[in-house]
Amino acid sequence: GIQVEQSPPDLILQEGANSTLRCNFSDSVNNLQWFHQNPWGQLINLFYIPSGTKQNGRLSATTVATERYSLLYISSSQTTDSGVYFCAALQGGHSGNTPLVFGKGTRLSVIA
Amino acid sequence: DTGVSQDPRHKITKRGQNVTFRCDPISEHNRLYWYRQTLGQGPEFLTYFQNEAQLEKSRLLSDRFSAERPKGSFSTLEIQRTEQGDSAMYLCASSFRQANSYEQYFGPGTRLTVT
């Protein structure tokens, strides 16, 4: 099955700094999602982005499907951005009736 | 439009006891997934349903685990004879295919502690 790798595993930023999180996947994808897991464990949907570029406020994401990677950009980081960011992929060629495969996450700490 | 809900949010049980968790998906979603997340790891797939049919089970789902989705609405996940290794966050997600979108939405999770 598809493999998903995220980097870096840990990231510490000063408030106001920008950052880029990377997600590599081993096969073509039908679904690529970015999540933010808050301290209570809830997975918050950030982007559904199997290809292309999307922006939502200070966050944006780009997936280059042909090169099998996705990037999550966080600009002007705030302490509330702290938490774990997960990338998850659904292998291409399937009908959608298959589960997401998650990376191990990037733990982001934003310091005031 | 309410999101995915799960109950209970926390469960502490003694080893050997049975526990049951409930998940209510987003109302029009016909696909429902269960995942398990242990400390420091990403969620891992356990099982999923399309309507009331259970279509796939992970090798992680031992014979002590059973899941149901009667009438294709809410789902329950039961763990029999709990072990300390079952301590984890159990996450439910749902989806509905529209215009080739496979986006999944997650509930808040049930955190299980087996003592």
Coordinates of N, CA and C in Angstrom, one line a residue:
Chain A
G1 N 0.8 -1.2 0.0 CA 0.0 0.0 0.0 C 0.8 1.3 0.0
I2 N 0.2 2.4 -0.1 CA 0.9 3.7 -0.2 C 1.6 4.0 1.2
Q3 N 2.8 4.6 1.0 CA 3.5 5.0 2.2 C 3.5 6.6 2.2
V4 N 3.4 7.1 3.4 CA 3.3 8.6 3.6 C 4.4 9.0 4.6
E5 N 5.3 9.9 4.2 CA 6.3 10.3 5.1 C 6.3 11.9 5.2
Q6 N 6.4 12.3 6.5 CA 6.4 13.8 6.7 C 7.7 14.2 7.3
S7 N 8.0 15.5 7.0 CA 9.2 16.1 7.5 C 9.0 17.6 7.7
P8 N 9.7 18.2 8.7 CA 10.4 17.6 9.7 C 9.5 16.9 10.8
P9 N 10.0 16.1 11.6 CA 9.2 15.5 12.7 C 8.8 16.5 13.8
D10 N 9.8 17.4 14.0 CA 9.5 18.5 15.0 C 10.0 19.8 14.5
L11 N 9.3 20.9 14.9 CA 9.7 22.2 14.4 C 9.3 23.2 15.5
I12 N 10.3 24.1 15.9 CA 10.1 25.1 16.8 C 10.2 26.4 16.1
L13 N 9.2 27.3 16.3 CA 9.3 28.6 15.6 C 9.0 29.7 16.6
Q14 N 9.6 30.9 16.3 CA 9.3 32.1 17.0 C 8.0 32.6 16.4
E15 N 7.1 33.2 17.2 CA 5.9 33.8 16.7 C 6.2 34.8 15.6
G16 N 5.4 34.7 14.5 CA 5.6 35.6 13.4 C 6.5 35.0 12.3
A17 N 7.1 33.9 12.6 CA 7.9 33.2 11.5 C 7.1 32.5 10.6
N18 N 7.7 32.1 9.4 CA 7.0 31.3 8.4 C 7.6 29.9 8.4
S19 N 6.8 28.9 7.9 CA 7.4 27.5 7.9 C 6.7 26.8 6.8
T20 N 7.5 25.7 6.4 CA 7.0 24.8 5.3 C 7.1 23.4 5.8
L21 N 6.0 22.7 5.8 CA 5.9 21.3 6.2 C 5.8 20.4 4.9
R22 N 6.5 19.3 4.9 CA 6.5 18.5 3.6 C 5.9 17.1 3.9
C23 N 5.2 16.6 2.8 CA 4.6 15.3 2.8 C 5.0 14.6 1.5
N24 N 5.7 13.5 1.6 CA 6.0 12.7 0.4 C 5.1 11.4 0.5
F25 N 4.6 11.0 -0.7 CA 3.9 9.8 -0.8 C 4.4 8.9 -1.9
S26 N 4.2 7.6 -1.8 CA 4.9 6.7 -2.6 C 4.2 6.3 -3.9
D27 N 2.9 6.7 -4.0 CA 2.1 6.3 -5.2 C 1.1 7.4 -5.6
S28 N 0.5 7.2 -6.7 CA -0.5 8.2 -7.1 C -1.7 8.3 -6.0
V29 N -2.3 9.4 -5.9 CA -3.3 9.6 -4.9 C -4.6 10.1 -5.4
N30 N -5.7 9.6 -4.9 CA -7.0 10.2 -5.1 C -7.4 11.3 -4.1
N31 N -6.8 11.2 -3.0 CA -7.1 12.1 -1.9 C -5.9 12.4 -1.1
L32 N -5.7 13.7 -0.8 CA -4.6 14.1 0.0 C -5.1 15.2 0.9
Q33 N -5.1 14.9 2.2 CA -5.6 15.9 3.2 C -4.5 16.3 4.2
W34 N -4.6 17.5 4.6 CA -3.8 18.0 5.7 C -4.8 18.3 6.9
F35 N -4.3 17.9 8.1 CA -5.0 18.1 9.3 C -4.2 18.7 10.4
H36 N -4.8 19.5 11.3 CA -4.2 20.0 12.5 C -4.8 19.3 13.6
Q37 N -4.0 18.6 14.5 CA -4.6 17.9 15.6 C -4.4 18.8 16.9
N38 N -5.5 19.2 17.5 CA -5.4 20.1 18.6 C -5.0 19.4 19.9
P39 N -4.8 20.1 21.0 CA -4.3 19.4 22.2 C -5.3 18.4 22.7
W40 N -6.6 18.5 22.3 CA -7.6 17.5 22.8 C -7.8 16.3 21.9
G41 N -7.0 16.3 20.8 CA -7.0 15.2 19.9 C -7.9 15.3 18.7
Q42 N -8.6 16.4 18.6 CA -9.5 16.5 17.5 C -8.7 16.8 16.2
L43 N -9.0 16.1 15.1 CA -8.4 16.4 13.8 C -9.2 17.4 13.1
I44 N -8.6 18.6 12.8 CA -9.2 19.6 12.1 C -8.8 19.6 10.7
N45 N -9.8 19.6 9.8 CA -9.5 19.6 8.3 C -8.9 20.9 7.9
L46 N -7.7 20.9 7.3 CA -7.1 22.1 6.8 C -7.4 22.2 5.3
F47 N -6.9 21.2 4.6 CA -7.1 21.2 3.1 C -7.4 19.8 2.6
Y48 N -8.2 19.8 1.6 CA -8.4 18.6 0.8 C -7.7 19.0 -0.6
I49 N -6.6 18.4 -0.9 CA -5.8 18.9 -2.0 C -5.0 17.8 -2.7
P50 N -5.7 16.9 -3.5 CA -5.0 15.9 -4.2 C -4.1 16.4 -5.3
S51 N -4.4 17.7 -5.7 CA -3.5 18.3 -6.7 C -3.7 19.8 -6.6
G52 N -2.7 20.6 -7.1 CA -2.9 22.1 -7.2 C -2.6 22.8 -5.9
T53 N -3.0 24.0 -5.8 CA -2.7 24.9 -4.7 C -4.0 25.5 -4.2
K54 N -4.0 25.6 -2.9 CA -5.2 26.2 -2.2 C -4.6 27.1 -1.1
Q55 N -5.4 28.2 -0.7 CA -5.0 29.1 0.3 C -6.2 29.3 1.2
N56 N -6.0 29.4 2.5 CA -7.0 29.7 3.5 C -6.3 30.6 4.6
G57 N -6.5 31.9 4.5 CA -5.9 32.8 5.4 C -4.4 32.7 5.4
R58 N -3.8 32.4 6.6 CA -2.3 32.4 6.7 C -1.8 31.0 6.2
L59 N -2.6 30.1 5.9 CA -2.2 28.8 5.5 C -2.4 28.6 4.0
S60 N -1.5 27.9 3.4 CA -1.7 27.5 2.0 C -1.1 26.1 1.8
A61 N -1.5 25.4 0.8 CA -1.0 24.1 0.5 C -0.8 23.9 -1.0
T62 N 0.2 23.1 -1.4 CA 0.4 22.8 -2.8 C 0.7 21.3 -2.9
T63 N 0.1 20.6 -3.8 CA 0.4 19.2 -4.1 C 0.8 19.1 -5.5
V64 N 2.0 18.5 -5.7 CA 2.5 18.2 -7.0 C 2.4 16.7 -7.2
A65 N 1.2 16.3 -7.8 CA 0.9 14.9 -7.8 C 1.9 14.1 -8.6
T66 N 2.4 14.7 -9.7 CA 3.3 13.9 -10.6 C 4.7 13.7 -9.9
E67 N 5.0 14.5 -8.9 CA 6.3 14.3 -8.2 C 6.0 13.8 -6.8
R68 N 4.8 13.5 -6.5 CA 4.4 12.8 -5.3 C 4.8 13.5 -4.0
Y69 N 4.5 14.8 -3.9 CA 4.7 15.5 -2.6 C 3.7 16.6 -2.5
S70 N 3.5 17.0 -1.2 CA 2.6 18.1 -0.9 C 3.3 18.9 0.2
L71 N 3.1 20.2 0.1 CA 3.7 21.2 1.0 C 2.6 22.0 1.7
L72 N 2.8 22.2 3.0 CA 1.9 23.0 3.8 C 2.7 24.2 4.3
Y73 N 2.2 25.4 3.9 CA 2.9 26.7 4.3 C 2.1 27.3 5.4
I74 N 2.8 27.7 6.4 CA 2.2 28.5 7.5 C 2.9 29.9 7.6
S75 N 2.2 31.0 7.4 CA 2.9 32.3 7.4 C 2.5 33.0 8.7
S76 N 3.4 33.9 9.1 CA 3.1 34.7 10.3 C 2.6 33.8 11.4
S77 N 3.3 32.8 11.8 CA 2.8 31.8 12.8 C 2.4 32.5 14.1
Q78 N 1.4 31.8 14.7 CA 0.9 32.3 16.0 C 0.9 31.1 17.0
T79 N 0.9 31.4 18.3 CA 1.0 30.3 19.3 C -0.1 29.3 19.1
T80 N -1.3 29.8 18.6 CA -2.4 28.9 18.4 C -2.2 27.9 17.3
D81 N -1.2 28.1 16.5 CA -0.8 27.2 15.4 C -0.1 25.9 16.0
S82 N 0.3 26.0 17.2 CA 1.0 24.8 17.8 C 0.1 23.6 17.8
G83 N 0.8 22.5 17.7 CA 0.1 21.2 17.6 C 0.8 20.3 16.6
V84 N 0.1 19.2 16.3 CA 0.6 18.2 15.3 C -0.1 18.3 14.0
Y85 N 0.6 18.4 12.9 CA 0.1 18.5 11.6 C 0.3 17.2 10.9
F86 N -0.8 16.6 10.4 CA -0.8 15.3 9.7 C -1.2 15.5 8.2
C87 N -0.4 14.7 7.4 CA -0.8 14.6 6.0 C -1.3 13.1 5.9
A88 N -2.4 13.0 5.1 CA -3.0 11.6 4.9 C -3.4 11.5 3.5
A89 N -3.2 10.3 2.9 CA -3.4 10.1 1.5 C -4.2 8.8 1.3
L90 N -5.0 8.9 0.2 CA -5.8 7.7 -0.3 C -5.2 7.3 -1.6
Q91 N -4.8 6.1 -1.7 CA -4.2 5.7 -3.0 C -5.1 5.8 -4.2
G92 N -4.5 6.2 -5.3 CA -5.2 6.4 -6.5 C -5.6 5.1 -7.1
G93 N -6.6 5.1 -8.0 CA -7.1 3.9 -8.6 C -8.1 3.2 -7.8
H94 N -8.4 3.6 -6.6 CA -9.4 3.0 -5.8 C -10.7 3.8 -5.9
S95 N -11.8 3.2 -5.5 CA -13.1 3.9 -5.7 C -13.4 4.9 -4.6
G96 N -12.5 5.0 -3.6 CA -12.8 5.9 -2.4 C -13.2 5.1 -1.2
N97 N -13.5 3.8 -1.4 CA -13.9 3.0 -0.3 C -12.7 2.4 0.4
T98 N -11.7 3.2 0.6 CA -10.5 2.7 1.3 C -10.1 3.8 2.3
P99 N -9.3 3.4 3.3 CA -9.0 4.3 4.3 C -7.8 5.3 4.0
L100 N -7.7 6.3 4.7 CA -6.6 7.2 4.6 C -5.4 6.6 5.2
V101 N -4.2 6.8 4.7 CA -3.0 6.4 5.3 C -2.3 7.7 5.8
F102 N -2.0 7.7 7.0 CA -1.4 8.9 7.7 C 0.1 8.8 7.8
G103 N 0.7 10.0 7.7 CA 2.1 10.1 8.1 C 2.2 10.2 9.6
K104 N 3.4 10.3 10.1 CA 3.6 10.3 11.5 C 3.5 11.7 12.1
G105 N 3.3 12.7 11.2 CA 3.0 14.0 11.7 C 4.3 14.9 11.9
T106 N 4.0 16.2 11.9 CA 5.0 17.2 12.3 C 4.5 17.9 13.5
R107 N 5.3 17.9 14.6 CA 4.9 18.5 15.8 C 5.4 20.0 15.8
L108 N 4.6 20.9 15.8 CA 5.0 22.3 15.7 C 4.7 23.0 17.0
S109 N 5.8 23.7 17.5 CA 5.7 24.5 18.7 C 6.0 26.0 18.3
V110 N 5.0 26.9 18.5 CA 5.3 28.3 18.2 C 5.4 29.0 19.6
I111 N 6.6 29.7 19.7 CA 6.9 30.3 21.0 C 6.7 31.8 20.9
A112 N 6.1 32.4 21.9 CA 5.8 33.9 21.9 C 7.1 34.6 22.1
Chain B
D1 N -25.6 22.1 10.1 CA -25.0 20.8 9.8 C -24.0 20.4 10.9
T2 N -24.3 19.4 11.7 CA -23.4 19.1 12.8 C -22.3 18.2 12.2
G3 N -21.2 18.1 12.9 CA -20.1 17.3 12.5 C -20.3 15.9 13.0
V4 N -19.2 15.1 12.9 CA -19.1 13.8 13.4 C -19.1 13.8 15.0
S5 N -19.9 13.0 15.6 CA -19.9 13.0 17.1 C -19.5 11.6 17.6
Q6 N -18.9 11.6 18.7 CA -18.5 10.3 19.3 C -18.8 10.3 20.8
D7 N -19.1 9.2 21.3 CA -19.5 9.1 22.7 C -19.0 7.7 23.3
P8 N -18.4 7.6 24.5 CA -18.0 8.8 25.3 C -16.8 9.4 24.8
R9 N -16.4 10.5 25.3 CA -15.1 11.2 25.0 C -13.9 10.6 25.7
H10 N -14.2 10.1 26.9 CA -13.2 9.4 27.7 C -13.8 8.2 28.3
K11 N -12.9 7.1 28.4 CA -13.4 5.9 29.1 C -12.2 5.3 29.8
I12 N -12.3 5.0 31.1 CA -11.3 4.3 31.8 C -11.9 3.0 32.3
T13 N -11.2 1.9 32.0 CA -11.8 0.6 32.3 C -10.7 -0.3 32.8
K14 N -11.1 -1.3 33.5 CA -10.1 -2.3 34.0 C -9.9 -3.4 33.0
R15 N -8.6 -3.9 33.0 CA -8.3 -4.9 32.1 C -9.3 -6.1 32.2
G16 N -9.7 -6.6 31.0 CA -10.7 -7.7 31.1 C -12.1 -7.3 30.9
Q17 N -12.4 -6.0 31.1 CA -13.8 -5.5 30.9 C -14.1 -5.3 29.4
N18 N -15.3 -5.3 29.1 CA -15.8 -4.9 27.7 C -16.1 -3.4 27.6
V19 N -15.9 -2.8 26.5 CA -16.3 -1.4 26.3 C -16.9 -1.3 24.9
T20 N -17.8 -0.3 24.8 CA -18.4 0.0 23.6 C -18.4 1.5 23.3
F21 N -18.0 1.9 22.1 CA -18.0 3.3 21.7 C -19.0 3.5 20.6
R22 N -19.5 4.7 20.5 CA -20.5 5.1 19.5 C -20.0 6.2 18.6
C23 N -20.4 6.1 17.4 CA -20.0 7.2 16.4 C -21.3 7.6 15.6
D24 N -21.6 8.8 15.6 CA -22.7 9.4 14.7 C -22.0 10.2 13.6
P25 N -22.1 9.7 12.4 CA -21.5 10.4 11.3 C -22.3 11.7 10.9
I26 N -21.8 12.5 10.0 CA -22.5 13.6 9.4 C -23.7 13.0 8.6
S27 N -24.9 13.6 8.7 CA -26.1 12.9 8.4 C -26.2 12.3 7.0
E28 N -25.7 13.0 6.0 CA -25.8 12.5 4.6 C -24.6 11.6 4.2
H29 N -23.7 11.4 5.1 CA -22.5 10.6 4.7 C -22.8 9.1 4.8
N30 N -22.5 8.4 3.7 CA -22.7 7.0 3.7 C -21.5 6.1 4.0
R31 N -20.4 6.7 4.1 CA -19.1 6.0 4.5 C -18.7 6.4 5.9
L32 N -18.3 5.3 6.6 CA -17.9 5.6 8.0 C -16.7 4.7 8.3
Y33 N -15.7 5.3 8.9 CA -14.4 4.7 9.2 C -14.1 4.8 10.7
W34 N -13.4 3.7 11.1 CA -12.8 3.7 12.5 C -11.3 3.7 12.4
Y35 N -10.6 4.5 13.1 CA -9.1 4.6 13.2 C -8.7 4.5 14.7
R36 N -7.5 4.1 14.9 CA -6.9 4.1 16.3 C -5.6 4.9 16.2
Q37 N -5.4 5.7 17.3 CA -4.2 6.5 17.3 C -3.5 6.3 18.7
T38 N -2.3 5.8 18.7 CA -1.5 5.7 19.9 C -0.6 6.9 20.0
L39 N 0.0 7.0 21.2 CA 0.8 8.2 21.5 C 2.0 8.4 20.5
G40 N 2.1 9.5 19.9 CA 3.2 9.8 19.0 C 3.1 9.3 17.6
Q41 N 1.9 8.7 17.3 CA 1.8 8.1 16.0 C 0.6 8.8 15.3
G42 N 0.5 8.6 14.0 CA -0.6 9.0 13.2 C -1.7 8.0 13.4
P43 N -3.0 8.3 13.1 CA -4.1 7.4 13.1 C -3.9 6.2 12.2
E44 N -4.3 5.0 12.6 CA -4.2 3.8 11.8 C -5.6 3.3 11.6
F45 N -5.9 2.8 10.4 CA -7.2 2.3 10.0 C -7.5 1.0 10.7
L46 N -8.8 0.9 11.2 CA -9.3 -0.3 11.8 C -10.3 -1.0 10.9
T47 N -11.4 -0.2 10.5 CA -12.4 -0.8 9.7 C -13.3 0.3 9.0
Y48 N -14.0 -0.1 8.0 CA -14.9 0.9 7.4 C -16.2 0.3 6.9
F49 N -17.2 1.1 6.8 CA -18.5 0.7 6.3 C -19.0 1.6 5.1
Q50 N -19.6 1.0 4.2 CA -20.4 1.8 3.2 C -21.9 1.4 3.5
N51 N -22.6 2.4 3.9 CA -24.0 2.2 4.4 C -23.9 1.2 5.6
E52 N -24.6 0.1 5.5 CA -24.5 -0.9 6.7 C -23.5 -2.0 6.4
A53 N -22.9 -2.0 5.3 CA -22.0 -3.1 4.9 C -20.6 -2.8 5.4
Q54 N -20.0 -3.7 6.2 CA -18.6 -3.6 6.6 C -17.7 -4.1 5.5
L55 N -16.9 -3.3 4.9 CA -16.3 -3.7 3.6 C -14.8 -4.1 3.8
E56 N -14.2 -3.6 4.9 CA -12.8 -3.9 5.1 C -12.4 -3.9 6.5
K57 N -11.6 -4.8 7.0 CA -11.1 -4.8 8.3 C -9.6 -4.9 8.3
S58 N -8.9 -4.1 9.1 CA -7.5 -4.1 9.2 C -7.0 -5.4 10.0
R59 N -5.8 -5.8 9.8 CA -5.2 -6.8 10.6 C -5.1 -6.4 12.1
L60 N -5.1 -5.1 12.3 CA -5.1 -4.6 13.7 C -6.3 -5.0 14.5
L61 N -7.4 -5.3 13.7 CA -8.7 -5.5 14.4 C -8.7 -7.0 14.8
S62 N -8.3 -7.3 16.0 CA -8.3 -8.7 16.4 C -9.7 -9.2 16.7
D63 N -9.8 -10.5 17.0 CA -11.2 -11.0 17.2 C -11.8 -10.5 18.4
R64 N -11.1 -9.7 19.2 CA -11.8 -9.1 20.4 C -12.5 -7.8 20.0
F65 N -12.3 -7.4 18.8 CA -12.9 -6.1 18.3 C -14.1 -6.5 17.4
S66 N -15.2 -5.8 17.5 CA -16.3 -5.9 16.6 C -16.9 -4.6 16.3
A67 N -17.3 -4.3 15.1 CA -18.0 -3.1 14.8 C -19.3 -3.4 14.0
E68 N -20.2 -2.5 14.2 CA -21.5 -2.6 13.5 C -22.0 -1.3 13.1
R69 N -22.8 -1.3 12.1 CA -23.5 0.0 11.6 C -24.9 -0.4 11.2
P70 N -25.8 -0.6 12.1 CA -27.1 -1.0 11.8 C -27.8 0.1 11.1
K71 N -28.6 -0.3 10.0 CA -29.3 0.7 9.2 C -28.5 1.8 8.6
G72 N -27.2 1.6 8.6 CA -26.4 2.5 7.9 C -26.3 3.9 8.5
S73 N -26.6 4.0 9.8 CA -26.6 5.3 10.4 C -25.4 5.4 11.4
F74 N -25.6 5.3 12.7 CA -24.5 5.4 13.6 C -23.8 4.0 13.6
S75 N -22.6 4.0 14.2 CA -21.8 2.8 14.3 C -21.3 2.6 15.8
T76 N -21.1 1.4 16.1 CA -20.5 1.1 17.4 C -19.3 0.2 17.2
L77 N -18.3 0.4 18.1 CA -17.1 -0.3 18.1 C -17.0 -0.9 19.5
E78 N -17.0 -2.3 19.6 CA -16.9 -2.9 20.9 C -15.5 -3.6 21.0
I79 N -14.9 -3.5 22.2 CA -13.7 -4.2 22.5 C -14.0 -5.1 23.7
Q80 N -13.8 -6.4 23.5 CA -14.1 -7.4 24.5 C -12.7 -7.7 25.2
R81 N -12.8 -8.0 26.5 CA -11.7 -8.5 27.3 C -10.5 -7.5 27.1
T82 N -10.7 -6.3 27.4 CA -9.7 -5.2 27.1 C -8.4 -5.6 27.7
E83 N -7.3 -5.1 27.0 CA -5.9 -5.3 27.4 C -5.3 -3.9 27.5
Q84 N -4.2 -3.8 28.2 CA -3.5 -2.5 28.4 C -3.1 -2.0 27.0
G85 N -2.8 -2.8 26.1 CA -2.3 -2.4 24.8 C -3.5 -1.8 24.0
D86 N -4.7 -1.9 24.4 CA -5.8 -1.3 23.8 C -6.0 0.2 24.1
S87 N -5.2 0.7 25.1 CA -5.3 2.1 25.5 C -4.8 2.9 24.3
A88 N -5.7 3.8 23.8 CA -5.5 4.6 22.6 C -6.6 5.6 22.5
M89 N -6.5 6.4 21.4 CA -7.6 7.3 21.0 C -8.3 6.6 19.8
Y90 N -9.6 6.4 19.9 CA -10.3 5.8 18.9 C -11.1 6.9 18.1
L91 N -10.8 7.0 16.8 CA -11.3 8.1 16.0 C -12.3 7.5 15.0
C92 N -13.4 8.2 14.8 CA -14.3 7.9 13.7 C -14.3 9.0 12.7
A93 N -14.5 8.6 11.4 CA -14.6 9.6 10.4 C -15.7 9.2 9.4
S94 N -16.2 10.2 8.7 CA -17.2 9.9 7.7 C -17.0 10.6 6.4
S95 N -17.5 10.1 5.3 CA -17.3 10.8 4.0 C -18.5 10.5 3.1
F96 N -18.7 11.3 2.1 CA -19.7 11.1 1.1 C -19.1 11.6 -0.2
R97 N -19.1 10.7 -1.2 CA -18.5 11.0 -2.4 C -19.3 12.0 -3.3
Q98 N -18.7 13.1 -3.5 CA -19.4 14.1 -4.4 C -18.4 14.6 -5.3
A99 N -18.7 14.6 -6.6 CA -17.8 15.2 -7.6 C -16.4 14.7 -7.5
N100 N -16.3 13.4 -7.2 CA -14.9 12.8 -7.1 C -14.2 13.3 -5.9
S101 N -14.8 13.8 -4.9 CA -14.2 14.2 -3.6 C -14.3 13.1 -2.6
Y102 N -13.1 12.8 -2.0 CA -13.1 11.7 -1.1 C -12.8 12.2 0.3
E103 N -13.1 13.5 0.6 CA -12.7 14.1 1.8 C -13.3 13.4 3.0
Q104 N -12.5 13.2 4.1 CA -13.0 12.6 5.3 C -13.0 13.6 6.4
Y105 N -14.1 13.5 7.3 CA -14.2 14.4 8.4 C -14.2 13.6 9.7
F106 N -13.5 14.0 10.7 CA -13.2 13.2 11.9 C -14.0 13.8 13.0
G107 N -14.4 12.8 13.9 CA -15.0 13.2 15.2 C -13.9 13.5 16.2
P108 N -14.4 13.9 17.4 CA -13.4 14.3 18.5 C -12.7 13.2 19.1
G109 N -13.1 11.9 18.9 CA -12.4 10.8 19.4 C -12.9 10.3 20.8
T110 N -12.6 9.1 21.1 CA -12.8 8.5 22.4 C -11.5 8.0 22.9
R111 N -11.1 8.6 24.0 CA -9.8 8.2 24.6 C -10.0 7.1 25.6
L112 N -9.4 5.9 25.3 CA -9.6 4.8 26.2 C -8.3 4.5 27.0
T113 N -8.5 4.4 28.3 CA -7.4 4.0 29.2 C -7.8 2.7 29.9
V114 N -6.9 1.7 29.7 CA -7.1 0.4 30.3 C -6.1 0.2 31.5
T115 N -6.6 0.1 32.7 CA -5.8 0.0 33.8 C -5.5 -1.4 34.3

